[in-house]
Amino acid sequence: MSTAKKTSLTTPQAHTGRRTFSKIPAAMELPNLISVQKESFERFMGEGLAESFAEFSPIENSAGTMQVTFGDHQFGDPANSMAECRAKDISYQAPLFVDVRFVNKETGEMKEQLVFMGDFPLMTERGTFIINGSERVVVSQLVRSPGVYFSSEMDNGVLVHKSQFIPARGAWLEFEVDKRGHLVVSIDRKRRQSATVFLRALGIAVTDDEILSLLGDSDVVRNTLERDVATTREDALIEIYRRQRPGEPPTVDSARSLLDGLFFNEQRYDLARVGRYKINKKLEEEIPADVRVLTKEDIVAALQYLLAVHAGDESKHL
């Protein structure tokens, strides 16, 4: 009776390292693939947080008698190590402190204090975060960066052209030459209305002649002006406010405050550096980089560019 001989099969990888039989050496070493994320987070902990506090500083009460100003920030030591956080199901974080100055404008009293703002999650050497004991990673998303964009699309067989101001923080402003050949505007994704009424409300151009001189004498502009009910700045402000705040009693002052807060207030609207750079480049402007709100020059230049694209100007492209 013959018996089968048992053999033990082993793979070369079990005893040897990785081998390569290529005659051509590698062109370059594998880079550190998480360096971008780590450097970005370190930049955020320093410059990013400082810019964020500067955007909202100083803060005043409604009466204007008290003022709070944020200064430099600093981090304390983590209360637990990464290993302890994993074992105890807690987050790996460090306390964040900010130098805060309180000023009483009525008495002139001033007080400075280091204020605890909260616990700040820290990134590990592997580019991860430990949240409640579990390691997490931030998944990047592809989103439009701030700036001005021009596009075209078909609407019931008619080619319409659009322009969008997209901020890093704040309300979107969109202009469009619609399928009926009218120039319209949408403020903060709300109902569309006449773009020439919007220009009157901002005081950029009030009379029909001023608007035609600014935007050019075209069928689109004339068709839009013919539909305008509001022909003065005060009436235009009221009309804008009614569309943006239906049901609320409109006044000229409240309408002016609404528009100023939406696009021209640094605490509520921010194009960021990249947004200002892209707008200047696209519209061929030279507005300073530290001006991170919309300007009336931006709005006029975007409308002129949009109308040129709609008219088929080959020097303008989307």
PDB file of C-alpha atoms in Angstrom:
ATOM      1  CA  MET A   1       0.000   0.000   0.000  1.00  0.00           C
ATOM      2  CA  SER A   2       1.458   3.212  -1.106  1.00  0.00           C
ATOM      3  CA  THR A   3       1.120   6.347   0.878  1.00  0.00           C
ATOM      4  CA  ALA A   4       1.055   9.842  -0.499  1.00  0.00           C
ATOM      5  CA  LYS A   5       3.963  12.011   0.492  1.00  0.00           C
ATOM      6  CA  LYS A   6       2.933  15.261   2.127  1.00  0.00           C
ATOM      7  CA  THR A   7       4.812  18.320   0.999  1.00  0.00           C
ATOM      8  CA  SER A   8       4.860  21.748   2.526  1.00  0.00           C
ATOM      9  CA  LEU A   9       4.384  24.542  -0.006  1.00  0.00           C
ATOM     10  CA  THR A  10       5.956  27.837   0.904  1.00  0.00           C
ATOM     11  CA  THR A  11       6.155  31.024  -1.076  1.00  0.00           C
ATOM     12  CA  PRO A  12       9.420  32.901  -1.628  1.00  0.00           C
ATOM     13  CA  GLN A  13       7.813  35.978  -0.091  1.00  0.00           C
ATOM     14  CA  ALA A  14       7.663  34.222   3.236  1.00  0.00           C
ATOM     15  CA  HIS A  15      11.458  34.165   3.511  1.00  0.00           C
ATOM     16  CA  THR A  16      12.681  36.931   1.271  1.00  0.00           C
ATOM     17  CA  GLY A  17      11.945  40.595   0.777  1.00  0.00           C
ATOM     18  CA  ARG A  18      10.512  42.178  -2.300  1.00  0.00           C
ATOM     19  CA  ARG A  19      12.576  41.617  -5.426  1.00  0.00           C
ATOM     20  CA  THR A  20      12.648  43.559  -8.634  1.00  0.00           C
ATOM     21  CA  PHE A  21      14.050  42.306 -11.920  1.00  0.00           C
ATOM     22  CA  SER A  22      13.727  45.613 -13.717  1.00  0.00           C
ATOM     23  CA  LYS A  23      16.863  46.863 -15.430  1.00  0.00           C
ATOM     24  CA  ILE A  24      15.668  50.479 -15.174  1.00  0.00           C
ATOM     25  CA  PRO A  25      15.854  51.998 -11.676  1.00  0.00           C
ATOM     26  CA  ALA A  26      12.945  53.956 -10.244  1.00  0.00           C
ATOM     27  CA  ALA A  27      12.922  57.559 -11.423  1.00  0.00           C
ATOM     28  CA  MET A  28      12.025  58.955  -8.025  1.00  0.00           C
ATOM     29  CA  GLU A  29      11.141  57.906  -4.534  1.00  0.00           C
ATOM     30  CA  LEU A  30       7.532  57.736  -3.459  1.00  0.00           C
ATOM     31  CA  PRO A  31       6.655  61.161  -1.976  1.00  0.00           C
ATOM     32  CA  ASN A  32       4.974  61.745   1.350  1.00  0.00           C
ATOM     33  CA  LEU A  33       1.364  61.605   0.203  1.00  0.00           C
ATOM     34  CA  ILE A  34      -0.096  63.110   3.377  1.00  0.00           C
ATOM     35  CA  SER A  35       2.268  66.083   3.565  1.00  0.00           C
ATOM     36  CA  VAL A  36      -0.262  68.335   1.817  1.00  0.00           C
ATOM     37  CA  GLN A  37      -2.956  67.598   4.405  1.00  0.00           C
ATOM     38  CA  LYS A  38      -0.571  67.996   7.341  1.00  0.00           C
ATOM     39  CA  GLU A  39       0.917  71.257   6.087  1.00  0.00           C
ATOM     40  CA  SER A  40      -2.548  72.626   5.331  1.00  0.00           C
ATOM     41  CA  PHE A  41      -3.776  71.820   8.838  1.00  0.00           C
ATOM     42  CA  GLU A  42      -0.693  73.362  10.445  1.00  0.00           C
ATOM     43  CA  ARG A  43      -1.258  76.506   8.380  1.00  0.00           C
ATOM     44  CA  PHE A  44      -4.873  76.571   9.524  1.00  0.00           C
ATOM     45  CA  MET A  45      -3.855  76.279  13.182  1.00  0.00           C
ATOM     46  CA  GLY A  46      -1.639  79.347  12.753  1.00  0.00           C
ATOM     47  CA  GLU A  47      -2.616  81.754   9.977  1.00  0.00           C
ATOM     48  CA  GLY A  48      -6.107  80.374   9.389  1.00  0.00           C
ATOM     49  CA  LEU A  49      -7.364  80.797  12.937  1.00  0.00           C
ATOM     50  CA  ALA A  50      -5.753  84.233  13.208  1.00  0.00           C
ATOM     51  CA  GLU A  51      -7.568  85.369  10.046  1.00  0.00           C
ATOM     52  CA  SER A  52     -10.853  83.917  11.305  1.00  0.00           C
ATOM     53  CA  PHE A  53     -10.657  85.841  14.577  1.00  0.00           C
ATOM     54  CA  ALA A  54      -9.629  89.011  12.710  1.00  0.00           C
ATOM     55  CA  GLU A  55     -12.729  88.792  10.495  1.00  0.00           C
ATOM     56  CA  PHE A  56     -15.056  89.158  13.486  1.00  0.00           C
ATOM     57  CA  SER A  57     -12.929  91.473  15.591  1.00  0.00           C
ATOM     58  CA  PRO A  58     -13.888  93.813  17.128  1.00  0.00           C
ATOM     59  CA  ILE A  59     -17.417  92.924  18.249  1.00  0.00           C
ATOM     60  CA  GLU A  60     -19.696  95.569  19.754  1.00  0.00           C
ATOM     61  CA  ASN A  61     -23.012  95.350  21.536  1.00  0.00           C
ATOM     62  CA  SER A  62     -26.121  96.883  19.982  1.00  0.00           C
ATOM     63  CA  ALA A  63     -25.741 100.068  22.037  1.00  0.00           C
ATOM     64  CA  GLY A  64     -22.105 100.490  21.002  1.00  0.00           C
ATOM     65  CA  THR A  65     -20.957 100.825  24.615  1.00  0.00           C
ATOM     66  CA  MET A  66     -19.003  97.552  24.939  1.00  0.00           C
ATOM     67  CA  GLN A  67     -16.325  96.220  22.616  1.00  0.00           C
ATOM     68  CA  VAL A  68     -14.547  92.871  22.484  1.00  0.00           C
ATOM     69  CA  THR A  69     -11.310  92.506  20.503  1.00  0.00           C
ATOM     70  CA  PHE A  70      -9.583  89.189  19.795  1.00  0.00           C
ATOM     71  CA  GLY A  71      -5.796  89.017  19.864  1.00  0.00           C
ATOM     72  CA  ASP A  72      -3.265  86.209  19.521  1.00  0.00           C
ATOM     73  CA  HIS A  73      -4.270  82.601  20.099  1.00  0.00           C
ATOM     74  CA  GLN A  74      -2.367  79.686  21.579  1.00  0.00           C
ATOM     75  CA  PHE A  75      -2.829  76.005  22.323  1.00  0.00           C
ATOM     76  CA  GLY A  76      -2.351  74.125  25.563  1.00  0.00           C
ATOM     77  CA  ASP A  77      -1.026  70.578  25.896  1.00  0.00           C
ATOM     78  CA  PRO A  78      -3.365  67.665  25.117  1.00  0.00           C
ATOM     79  CA  ALA A  79      -4.893  66.174  28.256  1.00  0.00           C
ATOM     80  CA  ASN A  80      -4.405  62.622  26.963  1.00  0.00           C
ATOM     81  CA  SER A  81      -1.994  60.843  24.667  1.00  0.00           C
ATOM     82  CA  MET A  82      -3.143  59.298  21.408  1.00  0.00           C
ATOM     83  CA  ALA A  83      -2.954  55.799  22.908  1.00  0.00           C
ATOM     84  CA  GLU A  84      -5.067  56.856  25.891  1.00  0.00           C
ATOM     85  CA  CYS A  85      -7.648  58.434  23.591  1.00  0.00           C
ATOM     86  CA  ARG A  86      -8.003  55.190  21.641  1.00  0.00           C
ATOM     87  CA  ALA A  87      -8.258  53.109  24.812  1.00  0.00           C
ATOM     88  CA  LYS A  88     -10.730  55.390  26.618  1.00  0.00           C
ATOM     89  CA  ASP A  89     -12.871  56.289  23.573  1.00  0.00           C
ATOM     90  CA  ILE A  90     -12.155  60.002  23.883  1.00  0.00           C
ATOM     91  CA  SER A  91     -11.003  62.622  21.386  1.00  0.00           C
ATOM     92  CA  TYR A  92      -7.409  63.707  20.839  1.00  0.00           C
ATOM     93  CA  GLN A  93      -7.565  67.461  21.315  1.00  0.00           C
ATOM     94  CA  ALA A  94      -5.934  70.467  22.922  1.00  0.00           C
ATOM     95  CA  PRO A  95      -7.413  73.525  24.653  1.00  0.00           C
ATOM     96  CA  LEU A  96      -7.535  76.719  22.575  1.00  0.00           C
ATOM     97  CA  PHE A  97      -6.958  80.058  24.310  1.00  0.00           C
ATOM     98  CA  VAL A  98      -7.292  83.577  22.891  1.00  0.00           C
ATOM     99  CA  ASP A  99      -6.131  86.927  24.260  1.00  0.00           C
ATOM    100  CA  VAL A 100      -9.316  88.974  24.576  1.00  0.00           C
ATOM    101  CA  ARG A 101      -9.611  92.667  25.375  1.00  0.00           C
ATOM    102  CA  PHE A 102     -12.842  94.015  26.871  1.00  0.00           C
ATOM    103  CA  VAL A 103     -13.452  97.767  26.611  1.00  0.00           C
ATOM    104  CA  ASN A 104     -16.230  99.769  28.242  1.00  0.00           C
ATOM    105  CA  LYS A 105     -16.528 102.832  26.010  1.00  0.00           C
ATOM    106  CA  GLU A 106     -18.625 104.732  28.521  1.00  0.00           C
ATOM    107  CA  THR A 107     -16.153 104.489  31.412  1.00  0.00           C
ATOM    108  CA  GLY A 108     -12.972 103.888  29.420  1.00  0.00           C
ATOM    109  CA  GLU A 109     -12.281 100.764  31.492  1.00  0.00           C
ATOM    110  CA  MET A 110     -10.220  98.120  29.691  1.00  0.00           C
ATOM    111  CA  LYS A 111      -9.508  94.550  30.729  1.00  0.00           C
ATOM    112  CA  GLU A 112      -7.374  91.913  29.007  1.00  0.00           C
ATOM    113  CA  GLN A 113      -7.725  88.228  29.713  1.00  0.00           C
ATOM    114  CA  LEU A 114      -6.701  84.862  28.275  1.00  0.00           C
ATOM    115  CA  VAL A 115     -10.010  83.174  27.456  1.00  0.00           C
ATOM    116  CA  PHE A 116     -10.612  79.464  26.925  1.00  0.00           C
ATOM    117  CA  MET A 117     -12.469  79.078  23.615  1.00  0.00           C
ATOM    118  CA  GLY A 118     -12.887  75.304  23.529  1.00  0.00           C
ATOM    119  CA  ASP A 119     -11.096  72.054  22.758  1.00  0.00           C
ATOM    120  CA  PHE A 120      -9.482  71.894  19.330  1.00  0.00           C
ATOM    121  CA  PRO A 121      -9.031  68.508  17.552  1.00  0.00           C
ATOM    122  CA  LEU A 122      -5.415  67.712  16.686  1.00  0.00           C
ATOM    123  CA  MET A 123      -4.094  65.856  13.667  1.00  0.00           C
ATOM    124  CA  THR A 124      -1.905  62.812  14.235  1.00  0.00           C
ATOM    125  CA  GLU A 125       1.337  62.096  12.399  1.00  0.00           C
ATOM    126  CA  ARG A 126      -0.660  59.855  10.066  1.00  0.00           C
ATOM    127  CA  GLY A 127      -2.904  62.729   9.001  1.00  0.00           C
ATOM    128  CA  THR A 128      -5.901  61.408  10.939  1.00  0.00           C
ATOM    129  CA  PHE A 129      -8.054  62.643  13.816  1.00  0.00           C
ATOM    130  CA  ILE A 130      -9.050  60.607  16.862  1.00  0.00           C
ATOM    131  CA  ILE A 131     -12.712  61.306  17.602  1.00  0.00           C
ATOM    132  CA  ASN A 132     -14.299  59.392  20.497  1.00  0.00           C
ATOM    133  CA  GLY A 133     -11.536  56.816  20.289  1.00  0.00           C
ATOM    134  CA  SER A 134     -11.884  56.142  16.553  1.00  0.00           C
ATOM    135  CA  GLU A 135      -9.482  57.378  13.901  1.00  0.00           C
ATOM    136  CA  ARG A 136     -11.140  59.513  11.258  1.00  0.00           C
ATOM    137  CA  VAL A 137      -9.915  61.162   8.089  1.00  0.00           C
ATOM    138  CA  VAL A 138     -11.245  64.252   6.349  1.00  0.00           C
ATOM    139  CA  VAL A 139     -12.458  63.434   2.851  1.00  0.00           C
ATOM    140  CA  SER A 140     -11.762  66.335   0.505  1.00  0.00           C
ATOM    141  CA  GLN A 141     -14.535  67.575  -1.752  1.00  0.00           C
ATOM    142  CA  LEU A 142     -14.247  69.323  -5.078  1.00  0.00           C
ATOM    143  CA  VAL A 143     -16.111  72.612  -4.734  1.00  0.00           C
ATOM    144  CA  ARG A 144     -16.012  75.805  -6.722  1.00  0.00           C
ATOM    145  CA  SER A 145     -13.503  78.240  -5.357  1.00  0.00           C
ATOM    146  CA  PRO A 146     -14.646  81.836  -4.759  1.00  0.00           C
ATOM    147  CA  GLY A 147     -14.649  84.130  -7.774  1.00  0.00           C
ATOM    148  CA  VAL A 148     -16.782  85.093 -10.758  1.00  0.00           C
ATOM    149  CA  TYR A 149     -18.014  82.513 -13.258  1.00  0.00           C
ATOM    150  CA  PHE A 150     -19.693  82.793 -16.655  1.00  0.00           C
ATOM    151  CA  SER A 151     -21.709  79.987 -18.224  1.00  0.00           C
ATOM    152  CA  SER A 152     -24.335  79.233 -20.849  1.00  0.00           C
ATOM    153  CA  GLU A 153     -27.129  76.681 -21.123  1.00  0.00           C
ATOM    154  CA  MET A 154     -30.171  75.887 -23.225  1.00  0.00           C
ATOM    155  CA  ASP A 155     -33.601  76.934 -21.911  1.00  0.00           C
ATOM    156  CA  ASN A 156     -36.442  75.613 -24.083  1.00  0.00           C
ATOM    157  CA  GLY A 157     -34.236  75.797 -27.149  1.00  0.00           C
ATOM    158  CA  VAL A 158     -32.892  79.272 -26.364  1.00  0.00           C
ATOM    159  CA  LEU A 159     -29.272  79.840 -25.337  1.00  0.00           C
ATOM    160  CA  VAL A 160     -29.086  81.846 -22.110  1.00  0.00           C
ATOM    161  CA  HIS A 161     -25.942  83.261 -20.523  1.00  0.00           C
ATOM    162  CA  LYS A 162     -25.242  83.594 -16.808  1.00  0.00           C
ATOM    163  CA  SER A 163     -22.761  85.215 -14.462  1.00  0.00           C
ATOM    164  CA  GLN A 164     -22.232  84.212 -10.819  1.00  0.00           C
ATOM    165  CA  PHE A 165     -20.312  85.821  -7.981  1.00  0.00           C
ATOM    166  CA  ILE A 166     -19.477  83.032  -5.530  1.00  0.00           C
ATOM    167  CA  PRO A 167     -17.990  84.125  -2.180  1.00  0.00           C
ATOM    168  CA  ALA A 168     -16.199  82.082   0.444  1.00  0.00           C
ATOM    169  CA  ARG A 169     -18.807  83.377   2.892  1.00  0.00           C
ATOM    170  CA  GLY A 170     -21.981  85.250   2.120  1.00  0.00           C
ATOM    171  CA  ALA A 171     -24.794  85.514  -0.416  1.00  0.00           C
ATOM    172  CA  TRP A 172     -24.486  84.500  -4.063  1.00  0.00           C
ATOM    173  CA  LEU A 173     -25.142  87.137  -6.725  1.00  0.00           C
ATOM    174  CA  GLU A 174     -26.262  85.851 -10.140  1.00  0.00           C
ATOM    175  CA  PHE A 175     -26.975  87.750 -13.351  1.00  0.00           C
ATOM    176  CA  GLU A 176     -28.613  86.257 -16.427  1.00  0.00           C
ATOM    177  CA  VAL A 177     -29.765  87.173 -19.904  1.00  0.00           C
ATOM    178  CA  ASP A 178     -32.910  85.032 -19.935  1.00  0.00           C
ATOM    179  CA  LYS A 179     -34.683  83.393 -22.849  1.00  0.00           C
ATOM    180  CA  ARG A 180     -36.881  86.477 -23.338  1.00  0.00           C
ATOM    181  CA  GLY A 181     -33.856  88.709 -23.764  1.00  0.00           C
ATOM    182  CA  HIS A 182     -34.096  90.461 -20.399  1.00  0.00           C
ATOM    183  CA  LEU A 183     -31.235  91.163 -17.998  1.00  0.00           C
ATOM    184  CA  VAL A 184     -32.207  89.765 -14.582  1.00  0.00           C
ATOM    185  CA  VAL A 185     -30.557  89.269 -11.194  1.00  0.00           C
ATOM    186  CA  SER A 186     -30.991  86.704  -8.430  1.00  0.00           C
ATOM    187  CA  ILE A 187     -29.871  87.757  -4.948  1.00  0.00           C
ATOM    188  CA  ASP A 188     -28.996  84.955  -2.537  1.00  0.00           C
ATOM    189  CA  ARG A 189     -30.767  82.351  -4.684  1.00  0.00           C
ATOM    190  CA  LYS A 190     -34.073  84.214  -4.353  1.00  0.00           C
ATOM    191  CA  ARG A 191     -36.635  85.105  -7.018  1.00  0.00           C
ATOM    192  CA  ARG A 192     -35.223  86.800 -10.117  1.00  0.00           C
ATOM    193  CA  GLN A 193     -35.831  90.489 -10.755  1.00  0.00           C
ATOM    194  CA  SER A 194     -34.662  93.274 -13.050  1.00  0.00           C
ATOM    195  CA  ALA A 195     -30.903  93.824 -13.014  1.00  0.00           C
ATOM    196  CA  THR A 196     -31.343  97.474 -13.975  1.00  0.00           C
ATOM    197  CA  VAL A 197     -33.532  98.010 -10.891  1.00  0.00           C
ATOM    198  CA  PHE A 198     -30.680  96.486  -8.898  1.00  0.00           C
ATOM    199  CA  LEU A 199     -28.263  99.015 -10.419  1.00  0.00           C
ATOM    200  CA  ARG A 200     -30.621 101.864  -9.507  1.00  0.00           C
ATOM    201  CA  ALA A 201     -30.933 100.572  -5.927  1.00  0.00           C
ATOM    202  CA  LEU A 202     -27.152 100.551  -5.512  1.00  0.00           C
ATOM    203  CA  GLY A 203     -26.884 104.057  -6.936  1.00  0.00           C
ATOM    204  CA  ILE A 204     -24.539 102.876  -9.696  1.00  0.00           C
ATOM    205  CA  ALA A 205     -26.769 104.271 -12.436  1.00  0.00           C
ATOM    206  CA  VAL A 206     -30.232 105.692 -11.815  1.00  0.00           C
ATOM    207  CA  THR A 207     -31.639 107.154 -15.035  1.00  0.00           C
ATOM    208  CA  ASP A 208     -32.194 105.221 -18.244  1.00  0.00           C
ATOM    209  CA  ASP A 209     -29.546 107.295 -20.021  1.00  0.00           C
ATOM    210  CA  GLU A 210     -26.986 106.523 -17.307  1.00  0.00           C
ATOM    211  CA  ILE A 211     -27.704 102.797 -17.564  1.00  0.00           C
ATOM    212  CA  LEU A 212     -27.474 102.831 -21.368  1.00  0.00           C
ATOM    213  CA  SER A 213     -24.199 104.742 -21.169  1.00  0.00           C
ATOM    214  CA  LEU A 214     -22.836 102.255 -18.629  1.00  0.00           C
ATOM    215  CA  LEU A 215     -23.958  98.969 -20.199  1.00  0.00           C
ATOM    216  CA  GLY A 216     -24.254  99.966 -23.843  1.00  0.00           C
ATOM    217  CA  ASP A 217     -27.259 100.591 -26.054  1.00  0.00           C
ATOM    218  CA  SER A 218     -28.432  97.051 -26.820  1.00  0.00           C
ATOM    219  CA  ASP A 219     -31.788  95.323 -27.271  1.00  0.00           C
ATOM    220  CA  VAL A 220     -31.280  93.429 -24.006  1.00  0.00           C
ATOM    221  CA  VAL A 221     -30.766  96.594 -21.969  1.00  0.00           C
ATOM    222  CA  ARG A 222     -33.633  98.456 -23.662  1.00  0.00           C
ATOM    223  CA  ASN A 223     -36.020  95.504 -23.217  1.00  0.00           C
ATOM    224  CA  THR A 224     -35.128  95.401 -19.534  1.00  0.00           C
ATOM    225  CA  LEU A 225     -35.591  99.144 -19.036  1.00  0.00           C
ATOM    226  CA  GLU A 226     -39.026  99.048 -20.664  1.00  0.00           C
ATOM    227  CA  ARG A 227     -40.222  96.609 -17.994  1.00  0.00           C
ATOM    228  CA  ASP A 228     -38.876  98.594 -15.040  1.00  0.00           C
ATOM    229  CA  VAL A 229     -41.566  99.976 -12.758  1.00  0.00           C
ATOM    230  CA  ALA A 230     -39.093 101.538 -10.330  1.00  0.00           C
ATOM    231  CA  THR A 231     -37.269 104.413 -12.016  1.00  0.00           C
ATOM    232  CA  THR A 232     -35.775 106.186  -8.984  1.00  0.00           C
ATOM    233  CA  ARG A 233     -33.267 104.922  -6.449  1.00  0.00           C
ATOM    234  CA  GLU A 234     -35.786 105.051  -3.590  1.00  0.00           C
ATOM    235  CA  ASP A 235     -38.403 103.090  -5.554  1.00  0.00           C
ATOM    236  CA  ALA A 236     -35.746 100.589  -6.634  1.00  0.00           C
ATOM    237  CA  LEU A 237     -34.667 100.017  -3.021  1.00  0.00           C
ATOM    238  CA  ILE A 238     -38.276  99.394  -2.001  1.00  0.00           C
ATOM    239  CA  GLU A 239     -38.766  96.976  -4.917  1.00  0.00           C
ATOM    240  CA  ILE A 240     -35.623  95.012  -4.049  1.00  0.00           C
ATOM    241  CA  TYR A 241     -36.632  94.772  -0.392  1.00  0.00           C
ATOM    242  CA  ARG A 242     -40.121  93.522  -1.251  1.00  0.00           C
ATOM    243  CA  ARG A 243     -38.664  90.696  -3.305  1.00  0.00           C
ATOM    244  CA  GLN A 244     -36.058  89.746  -0.689  1.00  0.00           C
ATOM    245  CA  ARG A 245     -38.226  90.175   2.421  1.00  0.00           C
ATOM    246  CA  PRO A 246     -41.842  89.529   1.394  1.00  0.00           C
ATOM    247  CA  GLY A 247     -44.309  90.256   4.154  1.00  0.00           C
ATOM    248  CA  GLU A 248     -42.095  92.777   5.945  1.00  0.00           C
ATOM    249  CA  PRO A 249     -42.862  96.516   5.722  1.00  0.00           C
ATOM    250  CA  PRO A 250     -40.311  98.011   3.292  1.00  0.00           C
ATOM    251  CA  THR A 251     -38.431 101.223   3.987  1.00  0.00           C
ATOM    252  CA  VAL A 252     -35.587 102.892   2.138  1.00  0.00           C
ATOM    253  CA  ASP A 253     -33.240 102.635   5.121  1.00  0.00           C
ATOM    254  CA  SER A 254     -33.941  98.954   5.734  1.00  0.00           C
ATOM    255  CA  ALA A 255     -33.469  98.182   2.029  1.00  0.00           C
ATOM    256  CA  ARG A 256     -30.161 100.044   1.930  1.00  0.00           C
ATOM    257  CA  SER A 257     -28.980  98.222   5.063  1.00  0.00           C
ATOM    258  CA  LEU A 258     -30.011  94.901   3.520  1.00  0.00           C
ATOM    259  CA  LEU A 259     -27.914  95.387   0.378  1.00  0.00           C
ATOM    260  CA  ASP A 260     -24.941  96.763   2.301  1.00  0.00           C
ATOM    261  CA  GLY A 261     -25.016  93.774   4.631  1.00  0.00           C
ATOM    262  CA  LEU A 262     -25.326  91.228   1.832  1.00  0.00           C
ATOM    263  CA  PHE A 263     -22.380  92.273  -0.339  1.00  0.00           C
ATOM    264  CA  PHE A 264     -20.398  95.147   1.170  1.00  0.00           C
ATOM    265  CA  ASN A 265     -19.992  94.182   4.845  1.00  0.00           C
ATOM    266  CA  GLU A 266     -16.666  92.496   5.654  1.00  0.00           C
ATOM    267  CA  GLN A 267     -18.151  90.590   8.581  1.00  0.00           C
ATOM    268  CA  ARG A 268     -20.926  89.036   6.483  1.00  0.00           C
ATOM    269  CA  TYR A 269     -19.299  88.741   3.052  1.00  0.00           C
ATOM    270  CA  ASP A 270     -15.844  87.459   2.157  1.00  0.00           C
ATOM    271  CA  LEU A 271     -14.416  86.623  -1.262  1.00  0.00           C
ATOM    272  CA  ALA A 272     -11.154  85.389   0.301  1.00  0.00           C
ATOM    273  CA  ARG A 273      -7.824  86.115  -1.340  1.00  0.00           C
ATOM    274  CA  VAL A 274      -8.361  83.640  -4.143  1.00  0.00           C
ATOM    275  CA  GLY A 275     -11.778  85.112  -4.950  1.00  0.00           C
ATOM    276  CA  ARG A 276     -10.444  88.654  -5.267  1.00  0.00           C
ATOM    277  CA  TYR A 277      -7.520  87.407  -7.367  1.00  0.00           C
ATOM    278  CA  LYS A 278      -9.781  85.485  -9.762  1.00  0.00           C
ATOM    279  CA  ILE A 279     -12.227  88.383 -10.141  1.00  0.00           C
ATOM    280  CA  ASN A 280      -9.415  90.822 -10.889  1.00  0.00           C
ATOM    281  CA  LYS A 281      -7.934  88.436 -13.443  1.00  0.00           C
ATOM    282  CA  LYS A 282     -11.216  87.586 -15.184  1.00  0.00           C
ATOM    283  CA  LEU A 283     -12.574  91.132 -15.321  1.00  0.00           C
ATOM    284  CA  GLU A 284      -9.153  92.766 -15.834  1.00  0.00           C
ATOM    285  CA  GLU A 285      -9.408  94.871 -12.691  1.00  0.00           C
ATOM    286  CA  GLU A 286      -6.745  96.146 -10.306  1.00  0.00           C
ATOM    287  CA  ILE A 287      -8.677  96.248  -7.051  1.00  0.00           C
ATOM    288  CA  PRO A 288      -6.359  95.736  -4.020  1.00  0.00           C
ATOM    289  CA  ALA A 289      -6.085  92.172  -2.735  1.00  0.00           C
ATOM    290  CA  ASP A 290      -7.213  93.176   0.750  1.00  0.00           C
ATOM    291  CA  VAL A 291     -10.615  94.304  -0.600  1.00  0.00           C
ATOM    292  CA  ARG A 292     -12.504  91.063  -0.071  1.00  0.00           C
ATOM    293  CA  VAL A 293     -16.055  92.336  -0.496  1.00  0.00           C
ATOM    294  CA  LEU A 294     -17.826  93.095  -3.750  1.00  0.00           C
ATOM    295  CA  THR A 295     -17.354  96.524  -5.259  1.00  0.00           C
ATOM    296  CA  LYS A 296     -19.598  98.412  -7.641  1.00  0.00           C
ATOM    297  CA  GLU A 297     -16.798  98.143 -10.200  1.00  0.00           C
ATOM    298  CA  ASP A 298     -17.032  94.339  -9.952  1.00  0.00           C
ATOM    299  CA  ILE A 299     -20.762  94.391 -10.639  1.00  0.00           C
ATOM    300  CA  VAL A 300     -20.499  96.749 -13.615  1.00  0.00           C
ATOM    301  CA  ALA A 301     -17.573  94.845 -15.147  1.00  0.00           C
ATOM    302  CA  ALA A 302     -19.400  91.518 -14.778  1.00  0.00           C
ATOM    303  CA  LEU A 303     -22.532  92.890 -16.460  1.00  0.00           C
ATOM    304  CA  GLN A 304     -20.508  94.360 -19.316  1.00  0.00           C
ATOM    305  CA  TYR A 305     -18.683  91.036 -19.765  1.00  0.00           C
ATOM    306  CA  LEU A 306     -21.966  89.077 -19.678  1.00  0.00           C
ATOM    307  CA  LEU A 307     -23.591  91.300 -22.297  1.00  0.00           C
ATOM    308  CA  ALA A 308     -20.503  91.027 -24.507  1.00  0.00           C
ATOM    309  CA  VAL A 309     -20.621  87.223 -24.306  1.00  0.00           C
ATOM    310  CA  HIS A 310     -24.335  87.249 -25.126  1.00  0.00           C
ATOM    311  CA  ALA A 311     -23.695  89.508 -28.125  1.00  0.00           C
ATOM    312  CA  GLY A 312     -21.142  87.024 -29.463  1.00  0.00           C
ATOM    313  CA  ASP A 313     -17.962  88.978 -28.744  1.00  0.00           C
ATOM    314  CA  GLU A 314     -15.220  86.475 -29.598  1.00  0.00           C
ATOM    315  CA  SER A 315     -12.715  88.242 -27.337  1.00  0.00           C
ATOM    316  CA  LYS A 316     -14.825  87.224 -24.334  1.00  0.00           C
ATOM    317  CA  HIS A 317     -14.968  83.596 -23.308  1.00  0.00           C
ATOM    318  CA  LEU A 318     -16.705  81.598 -20.607  1.00  0.00           C
TER     319      LEU A 318
END
